[in-house]
Coordinates of C-alpha atoms and ligand atoms in Angstrom, one line a residue:
X13 CA -57.4 4.7 12.4
X14 CA -59.7 7.7 13.4
X15 CA -62.6 7.2 15.8
X16 CA -65.0 9.7 14.4
X17 CA -64.6 11.6 11.1
X18 CA -66.8 15.2 11.3
X19 CA -67.7 16.1 7.6
X20 CA -68.4 20.1 7.8
X21 CA -66.7 22.9 10.4
X22 CA -69.6 24.5 10.5
X23 CA -71.4 25.9 14.0
X24 CA -73.0 22.2 14.5
X25 CA -69.8 19.9 13.3
X26 CA -67.3 22.2 15.8
X27 CA -70.7 21.6 18.1
X28 CA -70.4 18.0 18.1
X29 CA -66.5 17.7 18.0
X30 CA -66.3 19.3 21.3
X31 CA -69.0 17.4 22.7
X32 CA -67.2 14.6 22.0
X33 CA -63.5 15.9 23.2
X34 CA -65.5 16.7 26.6
X35 CA -66.3 12.8 26.3
X36 CA -62.8 11.5 26.0
X37 CA -62.7 10.8 22.4
X38 CA -60.3 12.6 19.7
X39 CA -62.4 13.4 16.3
X40 CA -61.2 15.0 13.3
X41 CA -62.8 17.7 11.9
X42 CA -62.6 18.7 8.0
X43 CA -64.7 21.4 6.0
X44 CA -64.0 21.8 1.9
X45 CA -63.1 25.5 2.7
X46 CA -60.2 26.6 2.8
X47 CA -60.7 29.6 5.0
X48 CA -64.0 30.2 7.7
X49 CA -66.8 31.4 5.6
X50 CA -67.4 34.8 5.7
X51 CA -71.4 34.4 4.8
X52 CA -73.5 35.3 7.3
X53 CA -76.5 33.5 8.4
X54 CA -77.4 33.9 11.6
X55 CA -78.2 36.7 13.2
X56 CA -78.5 35.3 16.8
X57 CA -79.7 32.4 18.6
X58 CA -82.7 31.7 19.9
X59 CA -84.8 28.8 22.3
X60 CA -83.2 26.4 25.0
X61 CA -79.6 26.0 22.9
X62 CA -78.6 29.8 24.7
X63 CA -79.2 27.7 28.2
X64 CA -77.7 24.8 26.9
X65 CA -74.5 27.3 25.8
X66 CA -74.8 28.5 29.1
X67 CA -74.3 25.3 30.9
X68 CA -71.4 24.7 28.8
X69 CA -70.2 27.6 29.9
X70 CA -69.8 29.5 26.1
X71 CA -72.5 31.7 27.0
X72 CA -70.8 33.8 29.1
X73 CA -67.7 34.4 26.2
X74 CA -70.6 35.0 23.4
X75 CA -71.6 38.0 25.4
X76 CA -69.1 38.6 27.3
X77 CA -71.2 39.2 30.7
X78 CA -71.2 37.2 33.4
X79 CA -74.7 37.5 33.5
X80 CA -76.8 33.9 33.2
X81 CA -79.4 34.3 30.3
X82 CA -82.1 36.5 31.0
X83 CA -85.8 35.1 28.9
X84 CA -86.7 38.0 26.6
X85 CA -89.9 39.7 27.6
X86 CA -91.7 39.5 24.0
X87 CA -90.9 38.3 20.7
X88 CA -92.4 37.3 17.3
X89 CA -94.5 34.6 15.9
X90 CA -95.5 34.5 12.1
X91 CA -94.8 37.9 12.3
X92 CA -97.7 38.7 15.0
X93 CA -96.0 40.0 18.4
X94 CA -96.1 37.5 21.4
X95 CA -96.1 39.3 25.2
X96 CA -94.2 36.9 27.2
X97 CA -94.4 39.4 29.9
X98 CA -97.2 37.1 31.5
X99 CA -95.7 33.6 30.7
X100 CA -94.6 31.6 34.0
X101 CA -90.7 30.0 33.8
X102 CA -91.1 32.0 30.1
X103 CA -88.2 29.3 28.8
X104 CA -87.8 31.2 25.5
X105 CA -84.4 33.3 25.4
X106 CA -82.4 34.9 22.7
X107 CA -78.8 35.7 22.1
X108 CA -78.2 38.1 19.3
X109 CA -74.7 37.1 18.5
X110 CA -73.9 36.6 14.3
X111 CA -73.2 33.8 13.4
X112 CA -69.7 34.1 12.8
X113 CA -68.9 35.4 16.1
X114 CA -70.2 31.5 17.2
X115 CA -68.4 29.8 14.4
X116 CA -65.0 31.5 15.8
X117 CA -65.8 30.6 19.5
X118 CA -67.3 27.3 18.9
X119 CA -63.8 26.9 16.7
X120 CA -61.5 27.9 19.3
X121 CA -63.2 25.6 21.9
X122 CA -62.6 23.0 19.9
X123 CA -58.8 23.8 19.4
X124 CA -58.6 24.2 22.7
X125 CA -60.0 20.9 23.4
X126 CA -56.8 19.6 21.1
X127 CA -59.5 18.9 18.5
X128 CA -57.9 19.1 14.5
X129 CA -59.5 21.1 11.8
X130 CA -59.0 20.1 8.3
X131 CA -59.4 22.5 6.1
X132 CA -59.5 22.3 2.0
X133 CA -60.4 18.9 2.8
X134 CA -63.9 17.8 0.8
X135 CA -65.5 14.1 0.9
X136 CA -66.5 12.9 -2.2
X137 CA -66.6 8.8 -1.5
X138 CA -67.3 6.3 1.6
X139 CA -67.5 3.4 1.8
X140 CA -69.0 1.1 4.8
X141 CA -67.1 -2.3 6.5
X142 CA -68.1 -3.8 9.2
X143 CA -65.7 -2.4 11.6
X144 CA -64.8 0.7 9.7
X145 CA -65.8 3.9 7.1
X146 CA -63.8 4.1 4.7
X147 CA -64.0 8.0 3.5
X148 CA -62.4 9.3 -0.5
X149 CA -61.5 13.3 -0.8
X150 CA -61.7 15.7 -3.6
X151 CA -57.9 15.3 -3.8
X152 CA -58.5 11.2 -3.9
X153 CA -56.4 10.9 -0.6
X154 CA -58.5 8.3 2.2
X155 CA -58.9 8.0 5.7
X156 CA -60.8 4.9 7.6
X157 CA -63.1 6.0 10.6
X158 CA -64.8 3.9 13.2
X159 CA -68.1 6.2 12.9
X160 CA -68.2 9.2 10.4
X161 CA -71.1 12.3 11.2
X162 CA -72.1 13.9 8.2
X163 CA -72.6 18.0 9.0
X164 CA -71.9 19.1 6.0
X165 CA -75.2 21.6 5.5
X166 CA -78.7 21.3 3.4
X167 CA -76.6 20.4 0.1
X168 CA -75.1 16.9 2.3
X169 CA -72.4 15.1 0.3
X170 CA -72.9 12.4 3.1
X171 CA -76.3 12.3 3.6
X172 CA -76.2 11.4 -0.5
X173 CA -73.7 8.9 -0.2
X174 CA -75.3 7.5 2.5
X175 CA -78.3 6.9 0.5
X176 CA -80.6 8.5 2.5
X177 CA -83.3 10.6 1.3
X178 CA -84.8 13.8 1.9
X179 CA -87.7 13.9 1.7
X180 CA -90.4 17.2 2.0
X181 CA -90.9 20.7 -0.4
X182 CA -89.6 23.1 -1.8
X183 CA -91.0 26.2 -3.2
X184 CA -90.3 29.1 -5.6
X185 CA -93.2 31.1 -4.8
X186 CA -91.7 33.8 -1.8
X187 CA -88.3 36.3 -2.4
X188 CA -86.6 37.1 0.4
X189 CA -83.8 39.7 -0.3
X190 CA -81.1 41.2 2.4
X191 CA -79.2 43.6 3.0
X192 CA -76.9 45.8 5.7
X193 CA -77.3 49.2 4.7
X194 CA -76.4 52.7 6.2
X195 CA -79.6 54.8 6.2
X196 CA -79.7 58.8 7.8
X197 CA -80.0 60.1 10.9
X198 CA -83.3 61.7 9.2
X199 CA -84.8 58.4 8.4
X200 CA -85.0 57.4 11.9
X201 CA -87.3 57.8 14.5
X202 CA -85.8 59.0 17.6
X203 CA -88.2 57.4 19.7
X204 CA -88.1 54.1 19.0
X205 CA -84.8 53.1 16.6
X206 CA -87.9 52.3 13.7
X207 CA -86.8 53.6 10.2
X208 CA -89.1 56.4 9.1
X209 CA -90.9 55.9 5.7
X210 CA -92.6 58.9 4.0
X211 CA -95.7 58.2 3.6
X212 CA -95.6 54.7 5.0
X213 CA -94.9 55.8 9.2
X214 CA -92.5 54.3 10.9
X215 CA -91.6 50.7 10.6
X216 CA -90.3 49.6 13.9
X217 CA -87.0 48.2 14.8
X218 CA -86.6 44.0 15.5
X219 CA -90.3 43.3 14.6
X220 CA -91.7 42.1 11.0
X221 CA -94.0 44.2 9.3
X222 CA -97.0 42.7 7.2
X223 CA -98.2 44.9 4.6
X224 CA -100.7 42.6 2.0
X225 CA -97.5 43.0 -0.3
X226 CA -94.9 41.5 1.4
X227 CA -93.5 41.5 5.0
X228 CA -90.3 44.0 6.3
X229 CA -87.4 43.7 9.4
X230 CA -85.5 46.4 10.1
X231 CA -82.8 45.4 12.6
X232 CA -80.3 48.3 13.5
X233 CA -78.4 46.6 15.9
X234 CA -76.1 48.5 17.5
X235 CA -72.5 46.5 16.8
X236 CA -73.2 46.4 13.9
X237 CA -74.8 47.9 9.5
X238 CA -78.4 47.8 10.1
X239 CA -79.7 45.1 8.7
X240 CA -83.4 44.9 6.3
X241 CA -85.0 42.2 4.9
X242 CA -88.1 42.0 2.8
X243 CA -89.8 39.0 1.4
X244 CA -92.6 39.4 -1.3
X245 CA -94.4 36.7 -3.9
X246 CA -94.2 37.8 -7.0
X247 CA -96.3 37.2 -9.8
X248 CA -93.1 36.7 -12.3
X249 CA -90.2 35.0 -12.0
X250 CA -87.4 36.9 -10.8
X251 CA -84.0 38.0 -13.3
X252 CA -81.1 35.9 -12.2
X253 CA -78.5 38.5 -11.7
X254 CA -76.4 39.5 -8.7
X255 CA -78.0 41.2 -6.0
X256 CA -77.8 44.9 -5.8
X257 CA -78.8 47.7 -3.4
X258 CA -81.4 49.4 -5.9
X259 CA -83.0 46.2 -6.1
X260 CA -83.3 46.1 -2.1
X261 CA -84.8 50.2 -2.6
X262 CA -86.6 48.8 -4.9
X263 CA -88.3 46.2 -3.2
X264 CA -88.8 48.1 -0.2
X265 CA -90.7 50.8 -2.0
X266 CA -93.0 47.9 -3.3
X267 CA -94.0 46.5 -0.2
X268 CA -94.1 49.9 2.5
X269 CA -95.5 51.7 -0.9
X270 CA -92.9 54.8 -0.1
X271 CA -89.4 55.5 -0.8
X272 CA -86.4 54.8 2.1
X273 CA -83.1 56.2 1.2
X274 CA -80.4 53.3 1.7
X275 CA -76.8 53.8 1.3
X276 CA -74.0 51.4 1.3
X277 CA -73.0 51.1 5.1
X278 CA -69.8 52.4 5.6
X279 CA -66.2 50.4 7.3
X280 CA -65.2 47.1 5.6
X281 CA -67.1 44.7 4.3
X282 CA -68.3 42.0 3.8
X283 CA -71.6 43.2 3.8
X284 CA -74.7 41.4 3.9
X285 CA -76.3 41.5 0.3
X286 CA -78.3 38.5 -0.7
X287 CA -81.5 37.4 -2.5
X288 CA -82.9 33.8 -1.6
X289 CA -85.7 32.8 -3.7
X290 CA -88.1 30.0 -2.4
X291 CA -87.2 27.6 0.0
X292 CA -87.3 23.7 1.2
X293 CA -88.3 22.3 3.7
X294 CA -86.6 18.6 3.8
X295 CA -86.1 16.2 6.9
X296 CA -83.7 13.0 6.1
X297 CA -86.1 9.6 6.4
X298 CA -83.1 8.7 8.5
X299 CA -80.5 9.9 10.9
X300 CA -78.3 6.9 11.3
X301 CA -76.9 4.7 8.3
X302 CA -75.0 2.3 9.5
X303 CA -71.4 4.1 11.3
X304 CA -72.3 7.3 9.7
X305 CA -74.6 9.2 11.2
X306 CA -76.1 13.3 10.4
X307 CA -76.5 16.3 12.3
X308 CA -77.5 19.7 12.1
X309 CA -78.9 20.7 8.5
X310 CA -78.0 17.7 6.6
X311 CA -80.3 16.2 8.6
X312 CA -83.1 19.4 8.5
X313 CA -83.7 22.2 6.9
X314 CA -86.5 24.7 7.1
X315 CA -86.7 28.1 7.0
X316 CA -85.0 30.2 8.9
X317 CA -88.4 32.2 10.3
X318 CA -88.1 32.7 13.8
X319 CA -84.8 31.6 14.0
X320 CA -84.4 28.1 14.6
X321 CA -81.5 26.3 12.7
X322 CA -79.1 26.6 15.9
X323 CA -81.7 25.9 18.6
X324 CA -82.8 22.3 16.7
X325 CA -78.6 21.7 15.3
X326 CA -76.5 22.3 17.9
X327 CA -78.9 20.1 20.3
X328 CA -78.5 17.7 18.3
X329 CA -74.8 17.8 18.5
X330 CA -75.1 17.6 22.5
X331 CA -77.4 14.5 22.6
X332 CA -74.9 12.9 19.9
X333 CA -71.7 13.3 21.6
X334 CA -71.7 11.4 24.5
X335 CA -74.0 8.5 22.7
X336 CA -71.3 8.4 20.0
X337 CA -68.6 8.6 22.4
X338 CA -70.0 5.5 25.1
X339 CA -70.4 3.4 22.2
X340 CA -66.5 4.2 21.2
X341 CA -65.4 3.5 24.6
X342 CA -67.5 0.3 24.6
X343 CA -70.2 1.0 27.5
X344 CA -72.6 1.7 25.9
X345 CA -76.4 0.2 26.5
X346 CA -78.3 -1.5 23.6
X347 CA -79.6 0.7 21.2
X348 CA -78.3 4.1 22.9
X349 CA -76.9 5.7 19.8
X350 CA -80.7 4.6 17.9
X351 CA -81.7 6.6 20.6
X352 CA -80.4 9.7 18.6
X353 CA -82.5 9.7 16.0
X354 CA -85.8 8.5 18.0
X355 CA -85.4 11.2 20.3
X356 CA -83.9 14.4 17.5
X357 CA -85.9 13.5 14.8
X358 CA -89.4 14.9 16.6
X359 CA -87.7 18.1 17.6
X360 CA -87.2 18.5 14.4
X361 CA -90.3 17.8 13.0
X362 CA -91.5 20.2 15.4
X363 CA -89.7 23.1 13.6
X364 CA -90.5 22.5 10.2
X365 CA -94.3 22.1 12.0
X366 CA -94.0 26.0 13.4
X367 CA -92.0 26.9 10.2
X368 CA -94.3 26.0 7.7
X369 CA -96.8 27.9 9.8
X370 CA -94.9 31.1 10.6
X371 CA -94.4 31.4 6.5
X372 CA -98.2 30.7 5.7
X373 CA -99.0 33.4 8.1
X374 CA -97.1 35.8 6.2
X375 CA -98.4 35.5 2.7
X376 CA -100.3 38.3 1.6
X377 CA -103.4 37.8 1.3
X378 CA -107.3 39.1 3.0
X379 CA -107.8 35.0 3.9
X380 CA -104.2 35.5 5.3
X381 CA -105.0 39.5 7.0
X382 CA -107.9 37.3 8.6
X383 CA -106.3 34.4 10.2
X384 CA -104.2 36.7 11.3
X385 CA -106.7 38.5 12.8
X386 CA -108.0 35.0 14.9
X387 CA -104.0 34.0 15.7
X388 CA -103.2 37.2 17.0
X389 CA -106.7 37.1 19.4
X390 CA -105.2 33.7 20.5
X391 CA -101.6 34.4 20.6
X392 CA -102.8 37.2 23.3
X393 CA -104.2 34.6 25.8
X394 CA -101.4 33.9 28.2
X395 CA -101.5 30.1 28.2
X396 CA -101.4 30.2 24.5
X397 CA -98.3 32.5 24.4
X398 CA -96.2 30.1 26.5
X399 CA -97.6 27.0 24.3
X400 CA -95.9 28.8 21.2
X401 CA -92.9 30.1 23.2
X402 CA -92.0 26.4 24.5
X403 CA -92.6 25.5 20.4
X404 CA -90.3 28.2 19.8
X405 CA -87.7 27.2 22.3
X406 CA -88.1 23.8 21.5
X407 CA -88.5 23.6 25.1
X408 CA -91.3 20.9 24.8
X409 CA -90.0 18.8 23.2
X410 CA -90.6 15.2 25.7
X411 CA -88.0 12.2 25.4
X412 CA -89.2 9.1 26.9
X413 CA -90.1 9.2 30.0
X414 CA -89.5 5.0 29.8
X415 CA -90.8 3.4 33.5
X416 CA -90.9 6.2 35.5
X417 CA -92.8 8.6 33.3
X418 CA -92.3 12.6 33.3
X419 CA -90.2 14.6 34.3
X420 CA -87.8 12.2 33.6
X421 CA -87.4 13.1 29.4
X422 CA -87.9 16.4 30.5
X423 CA -84.8 19.5 30.2
X424 CA -83.5 20.0 33.6
X425 CA -84.7 23.3 35.3
X426 CA -82.6 25.7 35.9
X427 CA -82.4 24.8 39.4
X428 CA -80.1 25.5 42.6
X429 CA -77.5 23.8 44.5
X430 CA -77.1 24.4 48.0
X431 CA -73.5 22.7 49.0
X432 CA -70.6 22.9 51.5
X433 CA -69.3 25.8 49.7
X434 CA -73.0 27.1 49.5
X435 CA -75.4 27.9 46.4
X436 CA -74.7 27.3 43.2
X437 CA -75.9 27.2 39.9
X438 CA -76.8 24.1 37.7
X439 CA -75.0 25.4 34.4
X440 CA -71.9 25.7 36.9
X441 CA -71.9 21.9 37.4
X442 CA -72.7 20.6 33.3
X443 CA -69.5 22.4 32.3
X444 CA -67.2 18.4 32.1
X445 CA -70.6 17.3 30.1
X446 CA -70.1 14.4 32.1
X447 CA -73.8 12.6 33.7
X448 CA -74.3 14.4 36.6
X449 CA -76.1 12.5 39.9
X450 CA -77.8 16.3 42.4
X451 CA -78.3 13.8 45.7
X452 CA -80.0 16.8 47.9
X453 CA -81.2 13.4 50.1
X454 CA -77.5 12.4 50.9
X455 CA -78.3 9.1 50.4
X456 CA -77.5 8.1 47.4
X457 CA -73.8 8.3 46.7
X458 CA -73.5 4.3 47.9
X459 CA -76.0 3.5 44.9
X460 CA -73.8 5.7 42.3
X461 CA -70.5 4.6 43.4
X462 CA -70.1 1.5 40.5
X463 CA -70.8 4.1 37.6
X464 CA -67.8 6.9 39.2
X465 CA -65.9 7.1 36.5
X466 CA -68.2 8.2 34.4
X467 CA -71.0 10.0 36.9
X468 CA -70.2 12.9 39.3
X469 CA -72.3 13.3 42.6
X470 CA -73.1 16.4 43.2
X471 CA -74.8 16.7 46.9
X472 CA -76.9 20.0 48.6
X473 CA -80.0 20.6 49.2
X474 CA -82.2 21.8 45.7
X475 CA -84.0 24.7 45.0
X476 CA -85.7 25.9 41.8
X477 CA -87.1 21.9 41.5
X478 CA -89.9 19.9 43.5
X479 CA -87.5 16.7 43.2
X480 CA -84.8 15.9 45.9
X481 CA -82.9 14.2 43.5
X482 CA -81.7 14.0 39.7
X483 CA -80.0 12.7 37.5
X484 CA -78.8 14.2 34.2
X485 CA -77.3 13.4 31.0
X486 CA -75.1 14.8 29.7
X487 CA -78.2 17.2 27.7
X488 CA -79.5 17.6 30.8
X489 CA -81.7 15.8 30.2
X490 CA -83.5 14.2 32.9
X491 CA -82.7 10.5 33.3
X492 CA -84.4 9.7 36.4
X493 CA -85.6 11.9 39.3
X494 CA -87.1 11.4 43.0
X495 CA -89.8 13.9 45.5
X496 CA -88.8 11.4 48.6
X497 CA -86.7 11.8 51.4
X498 CA -85.3 8.9 50.9
X499 CA -85.3 8.2 47.2
X500 CA -85.4 4.5 46.0
X501 CA -81.9 3.1 44.7
X502 CA -83.2 0.4 42.3
X503 CA -85.2 2.9 40.4
X504 CA -81.3 5.0 40.1
X505 CA -79.7 1.9 39.6
X506 CA -82.1 1.4 36.4
X507 CA -81.7 4.5 35.1
X508 CA -77.7 4.6 35.6
X509 CA -77.6 1.7 33.9
X510 CA -80.0 2.0 30.5
X511 CA -78.3 5.4 29.8
X512 CA -74.8 5.1 31.0
X513 CA -74.4 0.7 30.8
X514 CA -73.5 -1.5 33.3
X515 CA -70.8 -0.8 35.6
X516 CA -66.5 -1.5 34.4
X517 CA -66.7 -5.2 35.9
X518 CA -69.7 -5.5 33.7
X519 CA -68.9 -3.3 30.9
X520 CA -69.3 -5.0 27.2
X521 CA -66.5 -5.0 23.9
X522 CA -65.7 -1.4 22.9
X523 CA -67.5 -1.2 19.6
Ligands
FAD608 C1 -80.3 33.4 5.6 C2 -80.2 32.6 6.9 C3 -80.5 33.1 8.4 C4 -80.9 32.1 8.9 N1 -81.0 32.6 10.5 C5 -80.6 31.7 11.6 C6 -81.2 32.3 12.3 O1 -81.4 33.5 12.7 N2 -81.0 31.6 13.9 C7 -80.2 30.3 13.8 O2 -80.6 29.8 14.6 N3 -80.0 29.7 12.5 C8 -80.3 30.9 11.8 N4 -80.3 30.3 10.0 C9 -79.6 28.6 10.1 C10 -78.5 28.5 10.4 O3 -77.4 29.6 9.3 C11 -77.9 27.0 10.3 O4 -78.7 26.2 10.1 C12 -76.5 26.5 10.0 O5 -75.8 27.6 9.7 C13 -76.5 25.1 9.8 O6 -75.2 24.8 10.4 P1 -74.4 23.0 10.1 O7 -73.0 23.9 10.4 O8 -75.2 22.4 9.7 O9 -74.2 23.6 8.5 P2 -73.7 24.6 7.5 O10 -74.0 25.5 8.4 O11 -73.7 24.1 6.5 O12 -71.6 24.2 7.4 C14 -71.7 23.1 6.6 C15 -70.2 22.9 6.9 O13 -70.0 21.7 5.7 C16 -68.7 22.0 4.8 N5 -68.8 20.6 3.5 C17 -70.0 20.8 2.7 N6 -70.0 19.8 2.5 C18 -68.7 19.3 2.9 C19 -68.1 18.0 1.7 N7 -68.3 17.6 1.0 N8 -66.6 17.7 2.3 C20 -66.0 19.1 3.6 N9 -67.0 19.7 3.7 C21 -68.1 20.0 3.6 C22 -69.1 23.4 4.5 O14 -67.9 24.0 4.0 C23 -69.3 24.4 5.9 O15 -68.7 24.8 6.1 C24 -80.0 31.1 9.2 C25 -79.7 30.5 7.5 C26 -80.0 30.8 5.8 C27 -79.7 30.5 5.2

């Protein structure tokens, strides 16, 4: 029997599969597509996930650069500028890498870890038993697995088959158009790289430009054709014909009140040319039904504004992987698997709040213009900018700290461990995805010894934190912390048991 069938070889399914493999589980991934999709959705990653990928050794594979992630000096919230230069410990990181490349890197990594990806396999049915899930495919073949994870996107078949509701709202008011384009050199402002629109002025690069008629984004990426997007709120329904470049030109002209010469990009495609009418903001009622779990877009959909989708979904995967693995290994403490929903559903709720708030701020109308003026004034204050940066980064996510209180339940800072071999950044110690005790006191190894089969211990003075010792879960959230020179070992043992189960000789039977 297969341990875990992950339905969907999108970014989140592949990330989960790799996390499971790191934790010693052999998952199988299936996808109904015969080949990876050529559709390019995300233009990059935004938020804490950039540092999380660094902590799995994937940042360098995506950037080709060994330098650690650097925070963004500026970003946008609801098409309003967000100046982050005055924000202490700015948590907002960005990685402008197209989704296709992210999926390619994640697929390579899953393959390196021995994860089989079965393509052309569409899940059409499932039946839960007490000890397993029976899965049926479109070709009538079947398979049995101990757990099934639906990472099959916003229209998730798994979610529907499991009978999990997907409440929320669908709007049909906005129309977004996106195209990769070529513009003559004369239409580029040499000083800023902005788009020169005679009669309007300069559309600055990589920022949202709002007029009373809509929104324009001009993104002249260095390594691919420039991307131009508009959002409008038309009075009449749009025709249902395929999107064209002429339609894009007309949309830009309406929003800016000025013509911009647009041509198809040079080079081999496929090139982005799409129209999206309306959108959904929905959150699964539950992330788990028995042995079926939901992950990524299958559990939550929302506007792409601010680019939060993969920050949320990939961290869902990192949260679920070790918990599901511990359950399958038979050493999960009671209720561990249910903390997946308890921790990640509120994180998704924050994202839907943020994207809906931003969608309201980009809408047309003089009342919205007034609201934007006020919100713009508020964002200019560093304290407020820090609050919004943490929201967009998902860095304000706090899990239940339990009896110890904070910083337990927060994400481990980018600290440095000064051991016998010199300074090592945390991101170099977390690649295996194993729980980690960082002991800056040299007093805790014996207390942790009974968990040696599942928890690594690293000694060394800690800088970049006020703690002297920290216990990290595989997703880098703190399970325990001490600021004492001689930490309380009873509290450490309680945290080890709470998150990683009783030591081997007392472990429960496998699930
Ligand atoms: C226009 C647009 C722009 C975006 N921009 C950004 C951005 O800048 N930053 C960001 O972080 N996010 C962005 N997102 C969101 C991001 O693309 C999604 O959050 C992400 O693709 C979700 O990944 P996933 O793995 O959960 O699902 P998906 O990527 O949808 O993958 C699901 C997979 O499941 C497979 N599947 C479906 N049904 C079945 C079945 N029955 N059996 C087997 N396989 C099945 C599908 O073939 C697919 O491969 C954007 C989205 C859109 C639409």
